[in-house]
């Protein structure tokens, strides 16, 4: 008889908890690490996470703990799902408890401020593990829909395809269909930049600009994501897949998206401070737009939508002025 795969999930927010549901449904033995004892207690006793997934009953087999050593003991996979800007500090605490073969899987969609590092790069920096032990899951995966077990697909990426295949098997359920890929950089960039474009589309929706604007922003947003990806060595085809177009469409169409909602509030005229005050969960694009722009400048890539989002979110530019400026740039060919 084969033993169930042991999986540790670090983060009891909405996506960490929803992913623990996937893993448990796929037959893994899941330990969920959280910072707060009361959240771990709720998962263990009432099988709920009322703050992040209200109304969802979690599988009784998921065990939660606040002890990273307990979560990591014997773990074949450790899924990392905290806000991107805190990962470096969190991992420094967890790394001493890592088993020699544990594969570290980023479920996050952000780029570190200051260093402009992707999450896989932060993982490599802090833990020094090799590329065949670092993987990424990305795609159109709004946590609430997944926790309700509505059908979705995703990409599981690792430089070592056999590791991606093991990961695929560990999280494949009747409602969650993971595809393998070896383009880690492309999958991560797709996930991080779609949050920035999601902000842009939200701003446009909040301003009442309509569906032509939305279609134009999604398409040109994907074009600038692909330009950056190619400059960073990603496969351009990744961006027409689930981690690119798929996630962009889900994020830009859904009221469940925190980035889209954040942008909508700004577009309706709320100030940045007011918008932050009503945002209870992580909207990665708010910080990562700056890191994505840093990456674009470092690689000499033009990203006008990202630049516009940074100017609205961080430089206080009015959305009306920003849209006028975006539209009055000099004309160009579509493929350049
Ligand atoms: N929610 C989704 O639908 C979804 C889907 C795919 C990917 N993601 C990505 O997953 C990542 C996490 O997002 P989420 O939706 O779970 O966020 P969330 O806001 O729902 O939860 C964040 C979690 O991180 C914890 N946290 C906050 N600060 C921390 C710190 N300093 N140290 C340790 N833990 C801390 C919180 O307590 C909470 O448990 C993000 O990168 C997001 O882009 C989210
Ligand atoms: O709520 P958002 O904007 O962080 O988006 C959630 C997921 O990334 C959608 O795939």
CSV table of C-alpha atoms and ligand atoms in Angstrom, one decimal:
chain,number,residue,atom,x,y,z
A,1,UNK,CA,0.0,0.0,0.0
A,2,UNK,CA,1.3,3.5,-0.9
A,3,UNK,CA,1.3,6.2,1.8
A,4,UNK,CA,-0.6,9.4,1.2
A,5,UNK,CA,1.6,12.4,0.1
A,6,UNK,CA,2.3,14.6,3.1
A,7,UNK,CA,1.7,18.3,2.3
A,8,UNK,CA,2.3,21.4,4.5
A,9,UNK,CA,0.4,24.6,3.6
A,10,UNK,CA,1.9,27.8,5.0
A,11,UNK,CA,-0.9,30.4,5.3
A,12,UNK,CA,-4.4,30.2,6.5
A,13,UNK,CA,-5.7,33.0,4.3
A,14,UNK,CA,-8.3,32.4,1.6
A,15,UNK,CA,-6.0,30.8,-0.9
A,16,UNK,CA,-4.0,28.7,1.6
A,17,UNK,CA,-7.2,27.3,3.1
A,18,UNK,CA,-8.8,26.7,-0.4
A,19,UNK,CA,-5.6,24.9,-1.6
A,20,UNK,CA,-5.6,22.8,1.6
A,21,UNK,CA,-9.1,21.7,0.6
A,22,UNK,CA,-7.8,20.7,-2.9
A,23,UNK,CA,-4.9,18.7,-1.4
A,24,UNK,CA,-7.2,16.9,1.1
A,25,UNK,CA,-9.7,16.1,-1.6
A,26,UNK,CA,-6.8,14.7,-3.7
A,27,UNK,CA,-5.9,12.3,-0.9
A,28,UNK,CA,-2.9,14.1,0.7
A,29,UNK,CA,-2.3,14.3,4.4
A,30,UNK,CA,-2.5,18.0,4.9
A,31,UNK,CA,-1.1,20.2,7.7
A,32,UNK,CA,-2.0,23.9,7.6
A,33,UNK,CA,0.3,26.4,9.3
A,34,UNK,CA,-1.1,29.7,10.5
A,35,UNK,CA,0.1,32.6,12.6
A,36,UNK,CA,-2.9,32.8,14.8
A,37,UNK,CA,-3.8,30.1,17.3
A,38,UNK,CA,-7.5,30.9,17.1
A,39,UNK,CA,-7.6,30.2,13.3
A,40,UNK,CA,-5.8,26.9,13.8
A,41,UNK,CA,-8.2,26.1,16.6
A,42,UNK,CA,-11.3,26.8,14.4
A,43,UNK,CA,-9.8,24.6,11.6
A,44,UNK,CA,-9.2,21.7,14.0
A,45,UNK,CA,-12.4,21.9,16.0
A,46,UNK,CA,-15.2,23.3,13.8
A,47,UNK,CA,-13.5,22.6,10.4
A,48,UNK,CA,-14.1,26.2,9.3
A,49,UNK,CA,-12.0,29.4,8.7
A,50,UNK,CA,-14.7,32.0,9.3
A,51,UNK,CA,-12.4,35.0,8.6
A,52,UNK,CA,-11.2,33.9,5.2
A,53,UNK,CA,-13.7,31.3,3.8
A,54,UNK,CA,-17.0,32.0,5.7
A,55,UNK,CA,-19.7,29.4,5.1
A,56,UNK,CA,-17.3,26.7,3.8
A,57,UNK,CA,-17.0,23.4,5.6
A,58,UNK,CA,-13.4,22.1,5.4
A,59,UNK,CA,-12.5,18.4,5.2
A,60,UNK,CA,-12.1,17.1,8.7
A,61,UNK,CA,-8.8,15.5,7.7
A,62,UNK,CA,-7.0,18.9,7.5
A,63,UNK,CA,-5.0,19.5,10.6
A,64,UNK,CA,-3.8,23.0,11.6
A,65,UNK,CA,-0.9,24.1,13.7
A,66,UNK,CA,1.1,27.2,14.6
A,67,UNK,CA,4.3,25.2,14.8
A,68,UNK,CA,6.3,25.2,11.5
A,69,UNK,CA,8.4,22.2,12.6
A,70,UNK,CA,5.2,20.1,13.1
A,71,UNK,CA,3.9,21.2,9.7
A,72,UNK,CA,7.1,20.4,7.9
A,73,UNK,CA,7.8,17.0,9.5
A,74,UNK,CA,8.0,14.5,6.6
A,75,UNK,CA,6.4,16.9,4.1
A,76,UNK,CA,7.0,16.1,0.5
A,77,UNK,CA,5.6,19.5,-0.5
A,78,UNK,CA,5.5,22.8,1.3
A,79,UNK,CA,3.1,25.2,-0.2
A,80,UNK,CA,3.9,28.9,0.5
A,81,UNK,CA,0.9,31.2,0.5
A,82,UNK,CA,1.5,34.3,2.6
A,83,UNK,CA,1.6,37.9,1.2
A,84,UNK,CA,4.6,38.2,-1.2
A,85,UNK,CA,6.1,41.0,0.7
A,86,UNK,CA,6.4,39.0,3.9
A,87,UNK,CA,7.7,35.7,2.4
A,88,UNK,CA,11.4,36.5,2.9
A,89,UNK,CA,11.0,37.0,6.7
A,90,UNK,CA,8.6,34.1,7.1
A,91,UNK,CA,10.8,31.7,5.2
A,92,UNK,CA,13.8,32.6,7.3
A,93,UNK,CA,11.9,31.3,10.3
A,94,UNK,CA,10.7,28.1,8.6
A,95,UNK,CA,13.9,27.2,6.7
A,96,UNK,CA,15.7,25.5,9.6
A,97,UNK,CA,12.8,23.0,9.9
A,98,UNK,CA,12.9,21.9,6.2
A,99,UNK,CA,13.4,18.3,5.3
A,100,UNK,CA,16.3,17.6,2.8
A,101,UNK,CA,13.9,16.7,0.0
A,102,UNK,CA,10.9,18.9,0.5
A,103,UNK,CA,9.7,20.7,-2.7
A,104,UNK,CA,8.8,24.4,-2.0
A,105,UNK,CA,5.8,25.5,-4.0
A,106,UNK,CA,4.9,29.1,-4.4
A,107,UNK,CA,1.1,29.8,-4.6
A,108,UNK,CA,1.8,33.6,-4.4
A,109,UNK,CA,1.3,36.2,-7.2
A,110,UNK,CA,3.6,39.1,-6.4
A,111,UNK,CA,7.1,40.5,-6.9
A,112,UNK,CA,9.2,41.6,-3.9
A,113,UNK,CA,9.5,45.4,-3.4
A,114,UNK,CA,13.1,46.7,-3.6
A,115,UNK,CA,14.8,43.5,-5.0
A,116,UNK,CA,12.1,43.0,-7.7
A,117,UNK,CA,12.6,39.3,-7.2
A,118,UNK,CA,10.0,36.7,-8.2
A,119,UNK,CA,8.9,34.4,-5.3
A,120,UNK,CA,10.9,31.5,-6.7
A,121,UNK,CA,14.0,33.7,-6.5
A,122,UNK,CA,13.2,34.7,-2.9
A,123,UNK,CA,12.8,31.0,-2.1
A,124,UNK,CA,16.2,30.2,-3.7
A,125,UNK,CA,17.8,33.2,-1.9
A,126,UNK,CA,16.6,32.3,1.5
A,127,UNK,CA,16.8,28.5,1.5
A,128,UNK,CA,19.6,27.9,-1.1
A,129,UNK,CA,17.6,24.9,-2.4
A,130,UNK,CA,18.1,23.9,-6.1
A,131,UNK,CA,15.7,24.7,-8.9
A,132,UNK,CA,14.4,21.1,-9.0
A,133,UNK,CA,12.9,21.7,-5.5
A,134,UNK,CA,11.2,25.0,-6.4
A,135,UNK,CA,7.7,25.0,-8.1
A,136,UNK,CA,4.8,27.4,-8.7
A,137,UNK,CA,1.1,26.9,-9.1
A,138,UNK,CA,-0.7,29.7,-11.0
A,139,UNK,CA,-3.9,30.2,-13.0
A,140,UNK,CA,-7.5,31.4,-12.9
A,141,UNK,CA,-8.1,30.3,-9.3
A,142,UNK,CA,-10.4,32.6,-7.3
A,143,UNK,CA,-10.2,31.0,-3.8
A,144,UNK,CA,-13.9,31.1,-3.0
A,145,UNK,CA,-15.0,29.3,-6.2
A,146,UNK,CA,-12.4,26.6,-5.7
A,147,UNK,CA,-13.4,26.1,-2.1
A,148,UNK,CA,-16.9,25.6,-3.4
A,149,UNK,CA,-15.4,23.0,-5.6
A,150,UNK,CA,-16.4,24.7,-8.9
A,151,UNK,CA,-14.3,23.5,-11.9
A,152,UNK,CA,-11.1,25.2,-12.6
A,153,UNK,CA,-7.7,24.5,-14.3
A,154,UNK,CA,-4.2,25.7,-13.3
A,155,UNK,CA,-0.6,25.3,-14.2
A,156,UNK,CA,2.0,23.6,-12.0
A,157,UNK,CA,5.5,24.6,-13.1
A,158,UNK,CA,8.9,23.3,-12.1
A,159,UNK,CA,12.2,23.4,-14.0
A,160,UNK,CA,12.3,19.6,-13.4
A,161,UNK,CA,9.2,18.2,-15.3
A,162,UNK,CA,9.1,15.0,-13.2
A,163,UNK,CA,8.7,17.1,-10.1
A,164,UNK,CA,5.9,19.1,-11.8
A,165,UNK,CA,4.2,15.7,-12.6
A,166,UNK,CA,4.4,14.6,-8.9
A,167,UNK,CA,2.9,18.0,-7.9
A,168,UNK,CA,0.2,17.6,-10.5
A,169,UNK,CA,-0.8,14.2,-9.1
A,170,UNK,CA,-0.8,15.6,-5.6
A,171,UNK,CA,-3.4,18.3,-6.4
A,172,UNK,CA,-5.5,16.8,-9.1
A,173,UNK,CA,-9.2,16.5,-8.1
A,174,UNK,CA,-12.5,16.1,-10.1
A,175,UNK,CA,-12.9,20.0,-9.9
A,176,UNK,CA,-9.2,21.1,-10.1
A,177,UNK,CA,-7.3,20.2,-13.2
A,178,UNK,CA,-3.6,21.1,-13.1
A,179,UNK,CA,-1.4,21.1,-16.3
A,180,UNK,CA,2.4,20.8,-16.1
A,181,UNK,CA,4.8,23.4,-17.5
A,182,UNK,CA,8.6,24.0,-17.0
A,183,UNK,CA,8.4,27.7,-17.5
A,184,UNK,CA,8.6,28.9,-13.9
A,185,UNK,CA,9.4,32.5,-14.7
A,186,UNK,CA,6.6,32.8,-17.2
A,187,UNK,CA,4.0,31.3,-14.9
A,188,UNK,CA,5.1,33.6,-12.0
A,189,UNK,CA,5.1,36.7,-14.1
A,190,UNK,CA,1.7,35.9,-15.6
A,191,UNK,CA,0.3,35.7,-12.1
A,192,UNK,CA,2.0,38.8,-10.8
A,193,UNK,CA,1.3,41.2,-13.7
A,194,UNK,CA,-2.3,40.1,-14.1
A,195,UNK,CA,-2.9,41.7,-10.7
A,196,UNK,CA,-1.6,45.0,-12.0
A,197,UNK,CA,-3.7,44.8,-15.1
A,198,UNK,CA,-6.7,43.8,-12.9
A,199,UNK,CA,-6.2,47.1,-11.0
A,200,UNK,CA,-6.2,49.0,-14.3
A,201,UNK,CA,-9.4,47.2,-15.5
A,202,UNK,CA,-11.0,47.9,-12.1
A,203,UNK,CA,-10.1,51.6,-12.3
A,204,UNK,CA,-11.7,51.7,-15.8
A,205,UNK,CA,-14.8,49.8,-14.6
A,206,UNK,CA,-15.1,52.2,-11.6
A,207,UNK,CA,-14.9,55.1,-14.0
A,208,UNK,CA,-17.7,53.5,-16.1
A,209,UNK,CA,-15.6,53.3,-19.3
A,210,UNK,CA,-17.2,50.2,-20.7
A,211,UNK,CA,-16.4,46.8,-22.2
A,212,UNK,CA,-14.3,48.1,-25.1
A,213,UNK,CA,-11.9,49.7,-22.7
A,214,UNK,CA,-11.8,46.4,-20.7
A,215,UNK,CA,-11.1,44.3,-23.8
A,216,UNK,CA,-8.4,46.7,-24.9
A,217,UNK,CA,-6.7,46.8,-21.5
A,218,UNK,CA,-6.8,43.0,-21.2
A,219,UNK,CA,-5.2,42.5,-24.6
A,220,UNK,CA,-2.6,45.3,-24.4
A,221,UNK,CA,-2.0,44.2,-20.8
A,222,UNK,CA,-1.2,40.7,-22.0
A,223,UNK,CA,1.1,42.3,-24.7
A,224,UNK,CA,3.2,44.1,-22.1
A,225,UNK,CA,3.3,41.1,-19.8
A,226,UNK,CA,4.6,39.0,-22.7
A,227,UNK,CA,7.2,41.6,-23.7
A,228,UNK,CA,8.6,41.6,-20.1
A,229,UNK,CA,8.4,37.8,-20.0
A,230,UNK,CA,10.4,37.3,-23.2
A,231,UNK,CA,13.0,39.8,-22.0
A,232,UNK,CA,13.3,37.7,-18.8
A,233,UNK,CA,13.7,34.4,-20.7
A,234,UNK,CA,10.1,33.2,-20.4
A,235,UNK,CA,8.3,31.2,-23.2
A,236,UNK,CA,5.9,33.6,-24.9
A,237,UNK,CA,3.3,30.8,-25.3
A,238,UNK,CA,3.0,30.6,-21.5
A,239,UNK,CA,1.1,33.9,-21.6
A,240,UNK,CA,-1.6,32.6,-23.9
A,241,UNK,CA,-2.1,29.8,-21.3
A,242,UNK,CA,-3.8,29.5,-18.0
A,243,UNK,CA,-1.2,31.5,-16.1
A,244,UNK,CA,-1.4,34.3,-18.6
A,245,UNK,CA,-4.7,34.9,-20.5
A,246,UNK,CA,-6.7,32.5,-18.3
A,247,UNK,CA,-5.9,34.3,-15.0
A,248,UNK,CA,-6.2,37.8,-16.6
A,249,UNK,CA,-9.7,37.1,-17.8
A,250,UNK,CA,-10.8,35.7,-14.5
A,251,UNK,CA,-9.3,38.5,-12.5
A,252,UNK,CA,-10.5,41.3,-14.8
A,253,UNK,CA,-14.1,39.9,-14.9
A,254,UNK,CA,-14.7,38.9,-11.3
A,255,UNK,CA,-16.1,41.0,-8.4
A,256,UNK,CA,-14.3,38.3,-6.2
A,257,UNK,CA,-10.9,39.6,-7.3
A,258,UNK,CA,-9.4,41.9,-4.6
A,259,UNK,CA,-7.2,43.6,-7.2
A,260,UNK,CA,-10.1,44.3,-9.5
A,261,UNK,CA,-12.2,45.5,-6.6
A,262,UNK,CA,-9.4,47.7,-5.3
A,263,UNK,CA,-9.1,49.4,-8.7
A,264,UNK,CA,-12.9,49.8,-9.0
A,265,UNK,CA,-12.9,51.7,-5.7
A,266,UNK,CA,-10.1,54.0,-6.9
A,267,UNK,CA,-11.9,54.5,-10.2
A,268,UNK,CA,-15.1,55.5,-8.4
A,269,UNK,CA,-13.2,58.3,-6.7
A,270,UNK,CA,-12.1,56.8,-3.4
A,271,UNK,CA,-8.6,57.9,-2.2
A,272,UNK,CA,-5.8,55.4,-1.8
A,273,UNK,CA,-6.2,55.6,2.0
A,274,UNK,CA,-9.9,55.0,1.8
A,275,UNK,CA,-9.5,52.1,-0.5
A,276,UNK,CA,-6.8,50.5,1.7
A,277,UNK,CA,-9.1,50.9,4.7
A,278,UNK,CA,-11.9,49.0,3.1
A,279,UNK,CA,-9.6,46.2,1.7
A,280,UNK,CA,-9.5,43.4,4.2
A,281,UNK,CA,-7.4,40.9,2.2
A,282,UNK,CA,-4.2,40.9,0.2
A,283,UNK,CA,-4.4,42.8,-3.1
A,284,UNK,CA,-0.8,42.0,-4.4
A,285,UNK,CA,-0.9,44.4,-7.4
A,286,UNK,CA,-0.9,47.5,-5.1
A,287,UNK,CA,2.7,46.9,-4.1
A,288,UNK,CA,3.8,44.7,-6.9
A,289,UNK,CA,3.0,47.3,-9.6
A,290,UNK,CA,6.1,49.2,-8.4
A,291,UNK,CA,8.3,46.1,-8.5
A,292,UNK,CA,6.9,45.1,-12.0
A,293,UNK,CA,7.8,48.6,-13.3
A,294,UNK,CA,11.3,48.3,-11.7
A,295,UNK,CA,11.7,45.0,-13.6
A,296,UNK,CA,10.5,46.6,-16.9
A,297,UNK,CA,13.0,49.4,-16.5
A,298,UNK,CA,15.8,47.0,-15.6
A,299,UNK,CA,15.0,45.0,-18.8
A,300,UNK,CA,14.4,48.0,-21.0
A,301,UNK,CA,10.7,47.0,-21.7
A,302,UNK,CA,7.9,49.5,-22.3
A,303,UNK,CA,4.9,48.8,-20.0
A,304,UNK,CA,2.6,51.8,-20.3
A,305,UNK,CA,-0.4,50.3,-18.5
A,306,UNK,CA,1.8,49.3,-15.5
A,307,UNK,CA,3.3,52.8,-15.5
A,308,UNK,CA,-0.2,54.3,-15.5
A,309,UNK,CA,-1.3,52.1,-12.6
A,310,UNK,CA,1.8,53.1,-10.6
A,311,UNK,CA,1.1,56.8,-11.3
A,312,UNK,CA,-2.5,56.5,-10.1
A,313,UNK,CA,-1.8,54.2,-7.1
A,314,UNK,CA,1.5,55.6,-5.8
A,315,UNK,CA,1.8,59.1,-7.3
A,316,UNK,CA,-1.7,60.4,-6.8
A,317,UNK,CA,-2.4,61.0,-10.5
A,318,UNK,CA,-6.1,61.4,-11.2
A,319,UNK,CA,-7.5,58.4,-13.2
A,320,UNK,CA,-9.1,60.8,-15.7
A,321,UNK,CA,-5.7,62.5,-16.5
A,322,UNK,CA,-3.9,59.2,-16.5
A,323,UNK,CA,-6.4,57.7,-19.1
A,324,UNK,CA,-6.0,60.8,-21.3
A,325,UNK,CA,-2.2,60.4,-21.2
A,326,UNK,CA,-2.3,56.7,-21.9
A,327,UNK,CA,-4.5,57.3,-25.0
A,328,UNK,CA,-2.4,60.2,-26.3
A,329,UNK,CA,0.9,58.3,-26.6
A,330,UNK,CA,2.3,58.2,-30.2
A,331,UNK,CA,0.7,55.6,-32.6
A,332,UNK,CA,2.5,52.3,-33.1
A,333,UNK,CA,2.3,48.9,-34.8
A,334,UNK,CA,0.4,46.2,-32.8
A,335,UNK,CA,3.3,43.8,-32.7
A,336,UNK,CA,6.0,46.2,-31.4
B,1,LIG,N1,-7.3,34.5,-2.8
B,1,LIG,C1,-7.2,34.0,-4.0
B,1,LIG,O1,-8.2,33.8,-4.7
B,1,LIG,C2,-5.8,33.7,-4.6
B,1,LIG,C3,-5.7,32.8,-5.6
B,1,LIG,C4,-4.5,32.5,-6.2
B,1,LIG,C5,-3.3,33.1,-5.6
B,1,LIG,N2,-3.5,34.0,-4.5
B,1,LIG,C6,-2.3,34.5,-4.0
B,1,LIG,O2,-2.0,33.9,-2.7
B,1,LIG,C7,-1.3,34.8,-1.9
B,1,LIG,C8,-2.0,34.9,-0.5
B,1,LIG,O3,-3.2,35.5,-0.8
B,1,LIG,P1,-4.5,35.1,0.0
B,1,LIG,O4,-5.7,35.4,-0.9
B,1,LIG,O5,-4.5,33.8,0.7
B,1,LIG,O6,-4.5,36.3,1.1
B,1,LIG,P2,-5.4,36.6,2.3
B,1,LIG,O7,-5.4,38.1,2.5
B,1,LIG,O8,-6.7,35.9,2.2
B,1,LIG,O9,-4.6,35.9,3.5
B,1,LIG,C9,-3.3,36.2,3.8
B,1,LIG,C10,-2.7,35.3,4.9
B,1,LIG,O10,-1.4,35.7,5.2
B,1,LIG,C11,-1.3,35.9,6.6
B,1,LIG,N3,-0.3,36.9,6.8
B,1,LIG,C12,-0.4,38.3,6.7
B,1,LIG,N4,0.7,38.9,7.1
B,1,LIG,C13,1.6,37.9,7.4
B,1,LIG,C14,2.9,37.8,7.9
B,1,LIG,N5,3.6,39.0,8.1
B,1,LIG,N6,3.5,36.6,8.2
B,1,LIG,C15,2.7,35.5,8.0
B,1,LIG,N7,1.5,35.5,7.5
B,1,LIG,C16,0.9,36.6,7.3
B,1,LIG,C17,-2.7,36.3,7.0
B,1,LIG,O11,-2.9,36.1,8.4
B,1,LIG,C18,-3.6,35.4,6.2
B,1,LIG,O12,-3.6,34.1,6.8
B,1,LIG,C19,-1.2,36.1,-2.7
B,1,LIG,O13,0.1,36.2,-3.3
B,1,LIG,C20,-2.3,36.0,-3.7
B,1,LIG,O14,-2.0,36.7,-4.9
B,1,LIG,C21,-4.7,34.3,-4.0
B,2,LIG,O1,-8.3,38.3,-5.6
B,2,LIG,P1,-7.1,38.5,-6.5
B,2,LIG,O2,-7.2,39.8,-7.3
B,2,LIG,O3,-5.9,38.4,-5.7
B,2,LIG,O4,-7.1,37.3,-7.6
B,2,LIG,C1,-7.2,36.0,-7.1
B,2,LIG,C2,-6.5,35.0,-8.0
B,2,LIG,O5,-5.2,35.4,-8.3
B,2,LIG,C3,-7.3,34.8,-9.3
B,2,LIG,O6,-6.7,33.8,-10.0
